[in-house]
JSON list of C-alpha atoms in Angstrom, two decimals:
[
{"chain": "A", "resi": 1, "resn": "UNK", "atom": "CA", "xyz": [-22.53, 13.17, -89.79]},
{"chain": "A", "resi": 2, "resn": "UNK", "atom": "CA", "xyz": [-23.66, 9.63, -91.60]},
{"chain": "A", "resi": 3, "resn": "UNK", "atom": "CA", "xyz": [-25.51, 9.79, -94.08]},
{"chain": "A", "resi": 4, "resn": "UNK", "atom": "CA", "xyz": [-28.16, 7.86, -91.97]},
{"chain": "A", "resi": 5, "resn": "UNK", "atom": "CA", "xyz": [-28.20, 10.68, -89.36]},
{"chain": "A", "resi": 6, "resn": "UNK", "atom": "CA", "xyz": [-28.75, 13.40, -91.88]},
{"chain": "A", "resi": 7, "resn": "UNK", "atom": "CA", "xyz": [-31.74, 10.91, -93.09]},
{"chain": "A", "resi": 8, "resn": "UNK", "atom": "CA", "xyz": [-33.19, 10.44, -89.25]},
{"chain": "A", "resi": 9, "resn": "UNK", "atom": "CA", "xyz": [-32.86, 14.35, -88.66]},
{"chain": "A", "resi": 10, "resn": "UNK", "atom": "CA", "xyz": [-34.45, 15.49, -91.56]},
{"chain": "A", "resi": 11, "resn": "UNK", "atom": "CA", "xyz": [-37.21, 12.84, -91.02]},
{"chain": "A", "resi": 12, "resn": "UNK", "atom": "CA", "xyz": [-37.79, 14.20, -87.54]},
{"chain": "A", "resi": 13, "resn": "UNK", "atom": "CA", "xyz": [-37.97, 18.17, -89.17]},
{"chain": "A", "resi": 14, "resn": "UNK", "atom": "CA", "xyz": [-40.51, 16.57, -91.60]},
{"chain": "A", "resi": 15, "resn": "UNK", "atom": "CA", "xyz": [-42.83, 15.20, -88.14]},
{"chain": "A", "resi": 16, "resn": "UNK", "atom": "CA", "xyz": [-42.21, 18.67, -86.18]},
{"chain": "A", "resi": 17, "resn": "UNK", "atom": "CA", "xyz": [-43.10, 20.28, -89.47]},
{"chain": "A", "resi": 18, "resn": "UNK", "atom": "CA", "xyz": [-46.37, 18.18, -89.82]},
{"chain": "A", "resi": 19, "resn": "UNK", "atom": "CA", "xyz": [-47.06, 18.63, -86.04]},
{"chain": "A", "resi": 20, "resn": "UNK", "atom": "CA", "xyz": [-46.51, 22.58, -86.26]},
{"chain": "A", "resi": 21, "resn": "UNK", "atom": "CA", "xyz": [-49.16, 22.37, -88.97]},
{"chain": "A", "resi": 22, "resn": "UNK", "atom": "CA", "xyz": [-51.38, 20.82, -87.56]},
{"chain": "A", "resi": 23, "resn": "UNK", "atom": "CA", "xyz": [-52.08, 23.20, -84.39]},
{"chain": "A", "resi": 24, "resn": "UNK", "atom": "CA", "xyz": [-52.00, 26.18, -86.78]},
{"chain": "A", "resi": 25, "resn": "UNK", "atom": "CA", "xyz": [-54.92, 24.15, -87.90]},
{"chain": "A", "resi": 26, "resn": "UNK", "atom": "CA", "xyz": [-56.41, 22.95, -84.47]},
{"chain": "A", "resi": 27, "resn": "UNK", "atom": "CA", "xyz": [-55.69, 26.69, -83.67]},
{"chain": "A", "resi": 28, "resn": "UNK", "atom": "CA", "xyz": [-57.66, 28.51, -86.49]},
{"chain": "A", "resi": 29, "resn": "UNK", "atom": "CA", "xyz": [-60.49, 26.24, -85.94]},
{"chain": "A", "resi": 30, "resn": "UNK", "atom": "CA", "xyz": [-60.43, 26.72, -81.96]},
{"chain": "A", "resi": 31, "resn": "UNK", "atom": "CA", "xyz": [-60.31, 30.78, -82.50]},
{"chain": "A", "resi": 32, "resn": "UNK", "atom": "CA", "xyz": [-63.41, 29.94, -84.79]},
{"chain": "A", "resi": 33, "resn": "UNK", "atom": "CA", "xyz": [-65.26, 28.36, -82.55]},
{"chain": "A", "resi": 34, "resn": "UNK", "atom": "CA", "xyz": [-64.83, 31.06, -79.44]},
{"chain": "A", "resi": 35, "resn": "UNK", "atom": "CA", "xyz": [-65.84, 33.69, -81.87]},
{"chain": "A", "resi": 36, "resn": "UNK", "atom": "CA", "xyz": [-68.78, 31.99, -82.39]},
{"chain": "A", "resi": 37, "resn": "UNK", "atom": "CA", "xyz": [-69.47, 31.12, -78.81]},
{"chain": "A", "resi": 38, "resn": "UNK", "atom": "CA", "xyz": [-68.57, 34.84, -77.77]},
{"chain": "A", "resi": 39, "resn": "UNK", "atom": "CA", "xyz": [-71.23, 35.89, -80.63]},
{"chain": "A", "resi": 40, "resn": "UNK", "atom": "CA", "xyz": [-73.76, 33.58, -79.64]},
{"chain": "A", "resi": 41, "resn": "UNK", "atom": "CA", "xyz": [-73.03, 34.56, -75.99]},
{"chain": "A", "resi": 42, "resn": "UNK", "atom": "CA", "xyz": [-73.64, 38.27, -76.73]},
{"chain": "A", "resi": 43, "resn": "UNK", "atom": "CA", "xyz": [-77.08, 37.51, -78.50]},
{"chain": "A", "resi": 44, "resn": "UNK", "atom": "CA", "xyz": [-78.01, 36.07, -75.41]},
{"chain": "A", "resi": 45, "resn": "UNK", "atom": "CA", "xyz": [-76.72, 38.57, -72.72]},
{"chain": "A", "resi": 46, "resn": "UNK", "atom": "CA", "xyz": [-78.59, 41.35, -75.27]},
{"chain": "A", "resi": 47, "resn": "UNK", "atom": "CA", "xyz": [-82.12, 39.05, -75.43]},
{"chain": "A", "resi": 48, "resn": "UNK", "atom": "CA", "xyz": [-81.43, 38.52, -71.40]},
{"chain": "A", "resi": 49, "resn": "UNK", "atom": "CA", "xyz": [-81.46, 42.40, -71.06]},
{"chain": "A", "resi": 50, "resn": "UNK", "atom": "CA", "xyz": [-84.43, 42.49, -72.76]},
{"chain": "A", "resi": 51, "resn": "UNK", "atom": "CA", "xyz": [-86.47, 40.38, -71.55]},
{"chain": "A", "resi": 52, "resn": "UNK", "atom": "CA", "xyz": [-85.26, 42.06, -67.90]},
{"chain": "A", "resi": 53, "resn": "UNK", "atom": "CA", "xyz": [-86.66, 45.29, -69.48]},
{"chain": "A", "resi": 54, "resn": "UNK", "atom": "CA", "xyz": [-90.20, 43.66, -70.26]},
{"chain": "A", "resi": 55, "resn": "UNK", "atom": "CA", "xyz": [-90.52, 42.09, -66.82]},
{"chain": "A", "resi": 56, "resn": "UNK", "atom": "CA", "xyz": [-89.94, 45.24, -65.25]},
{"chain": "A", "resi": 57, "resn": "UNK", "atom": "CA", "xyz": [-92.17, 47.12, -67.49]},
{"chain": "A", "resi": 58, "resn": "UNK", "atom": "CA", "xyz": [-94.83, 44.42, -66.35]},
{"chain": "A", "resi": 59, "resn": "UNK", "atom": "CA", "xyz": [-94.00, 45.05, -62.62]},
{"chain": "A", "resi": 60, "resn": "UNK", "atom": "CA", "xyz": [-94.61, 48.69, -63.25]},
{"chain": "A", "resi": 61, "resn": "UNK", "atom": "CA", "xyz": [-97.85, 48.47, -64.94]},
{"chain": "A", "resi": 62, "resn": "UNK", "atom": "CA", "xyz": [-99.12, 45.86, -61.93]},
{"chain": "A", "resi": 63, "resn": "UNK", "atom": "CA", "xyz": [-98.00, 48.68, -59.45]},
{"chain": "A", "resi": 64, "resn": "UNK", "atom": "CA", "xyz": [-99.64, 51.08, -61.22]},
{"chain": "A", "resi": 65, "resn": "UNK", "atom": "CA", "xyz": [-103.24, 48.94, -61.13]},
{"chain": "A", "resi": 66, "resn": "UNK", "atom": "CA", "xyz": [-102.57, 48.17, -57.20]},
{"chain": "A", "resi": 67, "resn": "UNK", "atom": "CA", "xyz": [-102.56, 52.25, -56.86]},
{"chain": "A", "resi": 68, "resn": "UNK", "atom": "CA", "xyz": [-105.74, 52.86, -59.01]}
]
């Protein structure tokens, strides 16, 4: 192999090498973002069931004044 060819080989390692990197980057940041979104989603499913359990706590006390 020319000496050239070694140089154009290693050159193309060196880009794959880069490009490897930077997913592993891209990655980390994209698993750091879905936790987040899956955290913020669960503090919103929990105030959802909340708020689900006031309404219907409301709706019970009205029923109970319609009966009185």
């Amino acid at each position: 192999m020319e000496q050239s060819e070694v140089q154009a080989l290693a050159d193309k390692l060196d880009r794959l090498i880069e490009r490897c990197q930077k997913l592993e980057r891209d990655n980390a940041t994209l698993r750091e973002l879905q936790d987040d979104w899956n955290r913020e989603r669960a503090q919103l499913m929990q105030k959802n069931d909340h708020a689900k359990h006031k309404i219907e706590a409301m709706i019970g006390r009205l029923r109970a004044l319609e009966h009185h």
